[in-house]
XYZ file of N, CA and C in Angstrom:
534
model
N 4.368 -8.939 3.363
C 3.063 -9.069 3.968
C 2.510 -10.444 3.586
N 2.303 -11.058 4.477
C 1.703 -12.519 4.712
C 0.452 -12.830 5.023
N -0.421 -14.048 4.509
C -1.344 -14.011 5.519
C -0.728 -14.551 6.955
N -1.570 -14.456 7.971
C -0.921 -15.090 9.027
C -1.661 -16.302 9.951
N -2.940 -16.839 9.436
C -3.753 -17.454 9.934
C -4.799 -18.459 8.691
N -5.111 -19.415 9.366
C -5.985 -20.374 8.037
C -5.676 -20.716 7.199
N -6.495 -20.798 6.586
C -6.541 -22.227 5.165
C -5.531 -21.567 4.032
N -5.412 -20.305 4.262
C -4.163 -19.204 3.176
C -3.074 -19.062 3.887
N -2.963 -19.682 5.259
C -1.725 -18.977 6.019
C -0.326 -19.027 5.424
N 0.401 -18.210 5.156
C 1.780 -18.247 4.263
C 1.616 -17.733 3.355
N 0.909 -17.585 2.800
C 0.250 -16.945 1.312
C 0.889 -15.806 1.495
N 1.524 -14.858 0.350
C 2.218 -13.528 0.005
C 0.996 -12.656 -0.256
N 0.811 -11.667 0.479
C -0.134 -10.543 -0.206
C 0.552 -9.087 -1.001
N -0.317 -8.631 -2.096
C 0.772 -7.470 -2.694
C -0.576 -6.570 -2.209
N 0.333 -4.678 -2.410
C -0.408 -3.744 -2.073
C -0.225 -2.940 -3.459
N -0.822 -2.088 -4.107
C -1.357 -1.356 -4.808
C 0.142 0.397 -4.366
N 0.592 0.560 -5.088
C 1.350 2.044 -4.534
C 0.294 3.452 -3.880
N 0.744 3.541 -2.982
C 0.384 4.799 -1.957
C -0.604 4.039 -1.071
N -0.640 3.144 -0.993
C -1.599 2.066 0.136
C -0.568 1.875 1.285
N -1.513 1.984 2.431
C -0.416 2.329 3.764
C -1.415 0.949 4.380
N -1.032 -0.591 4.227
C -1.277 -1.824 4.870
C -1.186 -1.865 6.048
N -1.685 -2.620 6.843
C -2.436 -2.808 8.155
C -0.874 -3.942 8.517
N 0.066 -3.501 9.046
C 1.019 -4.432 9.694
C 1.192 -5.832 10.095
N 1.818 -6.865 9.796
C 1.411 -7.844 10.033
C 1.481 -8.531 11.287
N 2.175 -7.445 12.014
C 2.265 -7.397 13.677
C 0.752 -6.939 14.297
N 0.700 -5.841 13.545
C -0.922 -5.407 14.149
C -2.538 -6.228 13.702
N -1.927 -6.774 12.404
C -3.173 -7.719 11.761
C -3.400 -9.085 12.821
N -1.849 -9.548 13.060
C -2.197 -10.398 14.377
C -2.523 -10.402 15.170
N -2.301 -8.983 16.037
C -3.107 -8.796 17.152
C -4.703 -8.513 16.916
N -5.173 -8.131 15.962
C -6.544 -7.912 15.567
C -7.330 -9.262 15.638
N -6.376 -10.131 15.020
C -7.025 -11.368 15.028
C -7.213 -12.146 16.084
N -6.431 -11.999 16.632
C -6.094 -12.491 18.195
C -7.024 -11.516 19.150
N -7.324 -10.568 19.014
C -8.405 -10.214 20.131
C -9.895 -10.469 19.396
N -10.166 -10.910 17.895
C -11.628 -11.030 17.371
C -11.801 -12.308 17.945
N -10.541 -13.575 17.737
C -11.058 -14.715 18.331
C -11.909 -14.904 19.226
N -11.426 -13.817 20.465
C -11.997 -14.227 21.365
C -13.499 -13.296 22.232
N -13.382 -12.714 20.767
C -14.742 -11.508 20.450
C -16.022 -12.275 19.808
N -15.613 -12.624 18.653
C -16.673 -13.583 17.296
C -16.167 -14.233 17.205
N -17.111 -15.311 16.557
C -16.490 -16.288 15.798
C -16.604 -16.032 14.239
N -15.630 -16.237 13.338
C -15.265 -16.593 12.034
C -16.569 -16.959 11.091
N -17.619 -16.495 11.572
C -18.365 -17.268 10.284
C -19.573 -15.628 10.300
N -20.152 -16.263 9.254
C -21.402 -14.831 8.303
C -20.599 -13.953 7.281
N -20.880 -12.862 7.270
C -20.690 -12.142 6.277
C -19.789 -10.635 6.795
N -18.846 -10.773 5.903
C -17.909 -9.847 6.602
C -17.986 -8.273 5.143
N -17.237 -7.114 5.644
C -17.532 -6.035 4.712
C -15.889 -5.676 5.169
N -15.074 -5.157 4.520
C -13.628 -4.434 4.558
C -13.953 -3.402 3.659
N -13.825 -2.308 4.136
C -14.273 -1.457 3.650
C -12.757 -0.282 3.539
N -12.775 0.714 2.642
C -11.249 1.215 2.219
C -9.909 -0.058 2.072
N -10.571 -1.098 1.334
C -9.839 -2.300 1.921
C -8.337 -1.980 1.421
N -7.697 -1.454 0.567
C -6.379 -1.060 0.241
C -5.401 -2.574 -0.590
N -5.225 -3.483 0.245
C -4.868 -4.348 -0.151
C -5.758 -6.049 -0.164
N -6.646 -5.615 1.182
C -7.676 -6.504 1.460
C -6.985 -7.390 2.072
N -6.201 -7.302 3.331
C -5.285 -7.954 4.008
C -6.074 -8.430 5.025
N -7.220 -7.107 5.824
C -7.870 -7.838 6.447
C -9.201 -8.835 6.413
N -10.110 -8.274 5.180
C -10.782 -9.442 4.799
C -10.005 -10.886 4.539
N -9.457 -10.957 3.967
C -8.739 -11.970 3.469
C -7.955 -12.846 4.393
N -7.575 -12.116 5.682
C -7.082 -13.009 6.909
C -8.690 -13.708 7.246
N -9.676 -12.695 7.077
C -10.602 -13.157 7.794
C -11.437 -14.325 7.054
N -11.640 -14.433 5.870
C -11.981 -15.973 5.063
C -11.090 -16.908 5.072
N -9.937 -16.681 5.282
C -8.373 -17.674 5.416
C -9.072 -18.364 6.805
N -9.209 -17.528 7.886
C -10.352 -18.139 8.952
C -11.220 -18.734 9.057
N -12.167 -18.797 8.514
C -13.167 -19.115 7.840
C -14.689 -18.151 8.157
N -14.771 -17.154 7.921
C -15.401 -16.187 7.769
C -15.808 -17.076 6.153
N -17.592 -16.928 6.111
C -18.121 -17.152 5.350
C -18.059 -16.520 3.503
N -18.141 -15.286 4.003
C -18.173 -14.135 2.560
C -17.591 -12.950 3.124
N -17.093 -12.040 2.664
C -16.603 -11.210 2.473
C -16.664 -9.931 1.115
N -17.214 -8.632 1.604
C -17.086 -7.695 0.093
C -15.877 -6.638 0.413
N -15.441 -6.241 -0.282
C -14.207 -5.666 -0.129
C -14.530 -3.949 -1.541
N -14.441 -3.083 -0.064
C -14.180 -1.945 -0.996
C -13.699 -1.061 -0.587
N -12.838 -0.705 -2.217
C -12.065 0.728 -2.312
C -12.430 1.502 -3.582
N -11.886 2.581 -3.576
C -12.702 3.456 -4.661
C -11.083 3.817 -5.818
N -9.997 3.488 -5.641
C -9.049 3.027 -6.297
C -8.763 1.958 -7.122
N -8.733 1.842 -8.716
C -9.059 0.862 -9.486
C -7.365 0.235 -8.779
N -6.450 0.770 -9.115
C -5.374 -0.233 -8.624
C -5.469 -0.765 -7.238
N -6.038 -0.431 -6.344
C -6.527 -1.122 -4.739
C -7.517 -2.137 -5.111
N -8.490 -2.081 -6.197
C -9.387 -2.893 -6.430
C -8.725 -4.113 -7.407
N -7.716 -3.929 -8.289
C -7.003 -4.796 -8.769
C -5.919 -6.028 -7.891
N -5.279 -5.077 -6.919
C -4.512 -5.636 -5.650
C -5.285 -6.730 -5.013
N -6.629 -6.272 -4.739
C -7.280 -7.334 -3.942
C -7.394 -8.190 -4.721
N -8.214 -8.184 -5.820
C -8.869 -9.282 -7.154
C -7.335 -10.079 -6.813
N -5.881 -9.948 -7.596
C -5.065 -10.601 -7.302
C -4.829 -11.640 -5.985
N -4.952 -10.591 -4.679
C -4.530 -11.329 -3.642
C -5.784 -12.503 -3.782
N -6.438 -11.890 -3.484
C -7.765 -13.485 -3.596
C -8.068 -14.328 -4.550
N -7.165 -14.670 -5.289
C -6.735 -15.415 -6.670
C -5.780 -16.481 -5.956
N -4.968 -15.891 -5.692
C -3.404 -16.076 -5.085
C -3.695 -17.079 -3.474
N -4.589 -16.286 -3.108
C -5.562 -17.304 -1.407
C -6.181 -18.714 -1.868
N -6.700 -18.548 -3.220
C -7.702 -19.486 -3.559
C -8.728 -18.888 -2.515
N -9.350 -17.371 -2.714
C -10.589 -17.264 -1.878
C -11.797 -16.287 -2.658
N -11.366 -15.998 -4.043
C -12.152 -15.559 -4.786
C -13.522 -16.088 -4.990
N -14.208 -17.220 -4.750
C -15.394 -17.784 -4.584
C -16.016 -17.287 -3.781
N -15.466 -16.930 -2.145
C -16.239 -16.360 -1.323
C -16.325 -14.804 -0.872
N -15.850 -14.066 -2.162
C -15.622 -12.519 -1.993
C -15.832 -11.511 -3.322
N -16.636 -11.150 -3.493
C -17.014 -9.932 -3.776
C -16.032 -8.548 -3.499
N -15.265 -7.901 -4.840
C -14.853 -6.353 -4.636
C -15.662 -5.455 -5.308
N -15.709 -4.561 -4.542
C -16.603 -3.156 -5.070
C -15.663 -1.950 -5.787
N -15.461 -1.760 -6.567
C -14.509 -0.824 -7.273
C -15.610 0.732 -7.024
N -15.714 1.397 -5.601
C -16.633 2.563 -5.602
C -16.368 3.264 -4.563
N -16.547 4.324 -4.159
C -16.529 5.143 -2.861
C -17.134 4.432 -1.197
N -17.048 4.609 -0.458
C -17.429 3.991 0.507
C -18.986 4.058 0.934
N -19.157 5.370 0.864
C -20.127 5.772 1.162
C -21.405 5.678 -0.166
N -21.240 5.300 -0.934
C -22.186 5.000 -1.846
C -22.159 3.525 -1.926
N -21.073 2.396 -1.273
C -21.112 1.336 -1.553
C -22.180 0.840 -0.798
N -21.699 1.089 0.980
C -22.779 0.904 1.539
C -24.075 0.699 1.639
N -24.722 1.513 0.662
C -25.744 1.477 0.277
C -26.595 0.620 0.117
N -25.684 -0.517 -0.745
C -26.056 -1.383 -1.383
C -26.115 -2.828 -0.882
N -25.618 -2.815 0.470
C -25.450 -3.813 1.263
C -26.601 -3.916 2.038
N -27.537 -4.813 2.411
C -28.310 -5.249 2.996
C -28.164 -6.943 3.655
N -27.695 -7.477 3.621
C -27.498 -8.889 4.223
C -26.786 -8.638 5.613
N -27.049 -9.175 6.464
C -26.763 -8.762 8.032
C -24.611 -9.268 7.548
N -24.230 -8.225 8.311
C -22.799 -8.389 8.916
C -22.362 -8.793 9.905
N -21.310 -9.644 9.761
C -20.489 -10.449 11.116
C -19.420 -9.289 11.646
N -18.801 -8.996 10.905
C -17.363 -8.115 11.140
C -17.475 -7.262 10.256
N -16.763 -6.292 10.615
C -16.734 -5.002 9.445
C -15.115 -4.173 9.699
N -14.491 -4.556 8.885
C -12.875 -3.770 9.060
C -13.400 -2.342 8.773
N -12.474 -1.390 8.950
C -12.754 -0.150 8.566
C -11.142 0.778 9.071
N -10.570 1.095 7.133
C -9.067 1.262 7.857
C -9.129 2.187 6.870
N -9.826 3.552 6.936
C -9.689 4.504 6.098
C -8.614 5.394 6.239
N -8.259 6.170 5.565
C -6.877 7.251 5.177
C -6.917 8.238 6.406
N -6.291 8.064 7.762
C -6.276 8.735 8.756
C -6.811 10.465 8.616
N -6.638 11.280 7.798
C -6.435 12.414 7.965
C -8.046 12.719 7.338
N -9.047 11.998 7.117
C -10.281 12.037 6.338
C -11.636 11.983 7.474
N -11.863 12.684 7.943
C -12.544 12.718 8.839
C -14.278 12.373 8.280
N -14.706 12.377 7.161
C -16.034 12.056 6.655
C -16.072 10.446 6.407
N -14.675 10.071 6.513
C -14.586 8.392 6.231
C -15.342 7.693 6.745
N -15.668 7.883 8.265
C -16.588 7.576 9.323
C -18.134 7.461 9.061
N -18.380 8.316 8.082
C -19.545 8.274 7.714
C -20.290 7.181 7.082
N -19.445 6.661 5.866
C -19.758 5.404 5.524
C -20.501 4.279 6.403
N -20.029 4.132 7.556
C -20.388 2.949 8.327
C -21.718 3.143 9.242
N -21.770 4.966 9.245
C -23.196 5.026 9.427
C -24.334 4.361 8.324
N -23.892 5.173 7.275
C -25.026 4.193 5.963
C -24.959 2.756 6.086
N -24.874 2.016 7.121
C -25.047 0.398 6.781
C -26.166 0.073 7.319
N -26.735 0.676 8.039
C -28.544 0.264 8.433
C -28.411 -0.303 9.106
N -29.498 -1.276 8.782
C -29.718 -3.147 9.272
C -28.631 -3.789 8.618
N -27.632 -3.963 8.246
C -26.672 -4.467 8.002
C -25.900 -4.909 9.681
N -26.247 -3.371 10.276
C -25.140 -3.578 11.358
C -26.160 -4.279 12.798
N -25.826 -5.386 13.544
C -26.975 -6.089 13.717
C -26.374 -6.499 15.455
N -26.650 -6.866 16.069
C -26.615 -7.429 17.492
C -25.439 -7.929 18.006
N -25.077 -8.652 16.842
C -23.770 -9.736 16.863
C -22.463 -8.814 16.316
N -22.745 -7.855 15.255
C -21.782 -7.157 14.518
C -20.626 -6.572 15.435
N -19.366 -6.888 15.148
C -17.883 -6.072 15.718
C -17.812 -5.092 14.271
N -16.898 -4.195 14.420
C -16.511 -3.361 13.755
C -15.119 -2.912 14.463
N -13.917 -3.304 13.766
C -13.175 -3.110 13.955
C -12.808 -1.837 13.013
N -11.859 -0.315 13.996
C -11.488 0.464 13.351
C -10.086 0.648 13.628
N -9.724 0.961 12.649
C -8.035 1.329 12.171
C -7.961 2.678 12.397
N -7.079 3.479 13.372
C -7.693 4.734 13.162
C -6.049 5.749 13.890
N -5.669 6.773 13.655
C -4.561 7.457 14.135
C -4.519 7.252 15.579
N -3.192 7.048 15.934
C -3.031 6.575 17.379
C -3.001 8.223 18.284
N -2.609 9.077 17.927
C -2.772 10.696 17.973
C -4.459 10.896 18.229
N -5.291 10.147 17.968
C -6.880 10.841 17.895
C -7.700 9.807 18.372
N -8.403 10.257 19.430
C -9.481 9.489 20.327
C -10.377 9.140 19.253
N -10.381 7.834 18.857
C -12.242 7.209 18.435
C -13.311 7.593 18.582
N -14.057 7.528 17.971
C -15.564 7.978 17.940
C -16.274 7.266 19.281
N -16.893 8.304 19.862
C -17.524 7.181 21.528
C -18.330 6.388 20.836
N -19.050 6.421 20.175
C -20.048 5.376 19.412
C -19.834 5.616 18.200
N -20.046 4.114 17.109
C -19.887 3.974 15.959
C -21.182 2.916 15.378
N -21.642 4.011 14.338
C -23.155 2.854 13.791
C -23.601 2.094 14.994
N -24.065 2.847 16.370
C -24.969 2.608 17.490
C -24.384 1.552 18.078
N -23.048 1.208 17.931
C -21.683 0.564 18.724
C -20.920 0.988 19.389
N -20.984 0.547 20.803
C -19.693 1.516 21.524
C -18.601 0.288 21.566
N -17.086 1.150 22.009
C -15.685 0.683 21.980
C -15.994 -0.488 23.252
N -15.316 -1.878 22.797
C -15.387 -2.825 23.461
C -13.777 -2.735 23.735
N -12.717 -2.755 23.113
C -12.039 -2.786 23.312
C -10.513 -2.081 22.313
N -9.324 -1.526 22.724
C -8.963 -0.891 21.824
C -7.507 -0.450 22.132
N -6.667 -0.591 21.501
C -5.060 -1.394 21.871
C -4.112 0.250 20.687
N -3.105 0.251 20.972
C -2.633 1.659 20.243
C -1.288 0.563 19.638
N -0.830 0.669 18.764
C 0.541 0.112 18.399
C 1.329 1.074 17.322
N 2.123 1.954 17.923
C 2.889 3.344 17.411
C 2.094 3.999 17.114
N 2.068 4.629 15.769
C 1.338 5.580 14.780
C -0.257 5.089 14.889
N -0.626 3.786 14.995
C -2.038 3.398 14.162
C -2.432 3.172 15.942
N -3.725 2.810 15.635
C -4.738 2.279 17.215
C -5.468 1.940 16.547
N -5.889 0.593 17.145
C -7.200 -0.486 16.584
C -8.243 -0.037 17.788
N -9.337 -0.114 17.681
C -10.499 -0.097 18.382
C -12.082 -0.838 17.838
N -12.243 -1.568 18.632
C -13.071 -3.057 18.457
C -14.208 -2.262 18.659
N -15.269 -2.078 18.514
C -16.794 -1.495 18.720
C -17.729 -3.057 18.715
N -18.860 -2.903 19.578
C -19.657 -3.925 19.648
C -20.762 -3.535 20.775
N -21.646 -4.547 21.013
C -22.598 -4.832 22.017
C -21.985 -5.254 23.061
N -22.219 -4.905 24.604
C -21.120 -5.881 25.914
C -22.490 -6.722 26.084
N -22.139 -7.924 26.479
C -23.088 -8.980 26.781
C -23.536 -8.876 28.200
C-alpha cells in the first residue's frame, strides 16, 4: 500500500492487524472522482481511519489539516507512524476514541470527510450525524460501504452525488448538486 498522489506520492503505508485498507485501486479512483468534486484544501476528518490511507492521500494533495480517528490504540499507532513516514504529521491530528464521541468535539467547518467503517456495523453511520455545523455547504463525504447494501438516501442532510461499486466494497460520494 502506497500513497498514490502528491507531495508523499511513493511513500509505503503500514496497516495495524485485522484492518481491512481501502485498496489502492479503489483509493485512486476516489481520488480521481474528488478532483473533480472539491478541491484539496480546508479541513478534512477520516474517521474509522484504520490505517489513515485516506486522509493521508488527501494532505499528500494538499488538503490543509486533517484529524484522523479510530478507537483502536494499534490503528491509532499505524497512522501516528504513517504520517511520520509522509512528513505530514504537522498538519494532522489522531484521535485515539470511538467515533461517535469523537465527533463531538469537532467544530471547525469540514472540506471532506472519509468514512470507511467495519461493514457489518450498522450504528457506524451514526457518528457522522453528530458533526453539526461541521458539515457545511461545500462538505463531500465520501462513504466506504458493502457493495451487497444500498447507502443511506441521505447522509448528515447530504444526498449521493455520485457512487461507483468495485467487487466487495462501493464508494458513494454524498454532497450538495450545484
Amino acid at each position: 500500500m502506497r500513497i498514490s498522489g502528491g507531495s508523499a506520492r511513493g511513500r509505503p503505508l503500514v496497516a495495524a492487524p485485522g484492518t481491512r485498507p481501502t485498496t489502492d485501486r479503489v483509493r485512486q479512483a476516489i481520488f480521481n472522482a474528488l478532483a473533480a468534486i472539491v478541491p484539496f484544501e480546508g479541513a478534512g476528518l477520516d474517521l474509522y481511519a484504520g490505517s489513515g490511507a485516506l486522509g493521508i492521500e488527501a494532505l499528500s494533495r494538499g488538503l490543509d489539516s486533517c484529524t484522523f480517528v479510530d478507537s483502536r490504540s494499534a490503528a491509532c499507532k499505524a497512522i501516528k507512524a504513517n504520517l511520520q513516514a509522509a512528513s505530514l504529521a504537522d498538519r494532522a491530528k489522531v484521535v485515539c476514541a470511538d467515533a461517535s464521541r469523537a465527533v463531538g468535539r469537532i467544530r471547525s467547518p469540514l472540506a471532506i470527510v472519509f468514512c470507511d467503517p467495519p461493514y457489518a456495523d450498522d450504528g457506524a453511520l451514526a457518528a457522522i450525524e453528530g458533526l453539526g455545523t461541521a458539515i457545511g455547504d461545500d462538505t463531500v463525504i465520501v462513504l466506504e460501504h458493502s457493495g451487497r447494501r444500498e447507502p443511506p438516501p441521505e447522509l448528515a442532510g447530504l444526498r449521493p452525488i455520485r457512487s461507483k461499486r468495485y467487487g466487495d466494497s462501493a464508494v458513494t460520494f454524498y454532497g450538495r448538486e450545484a
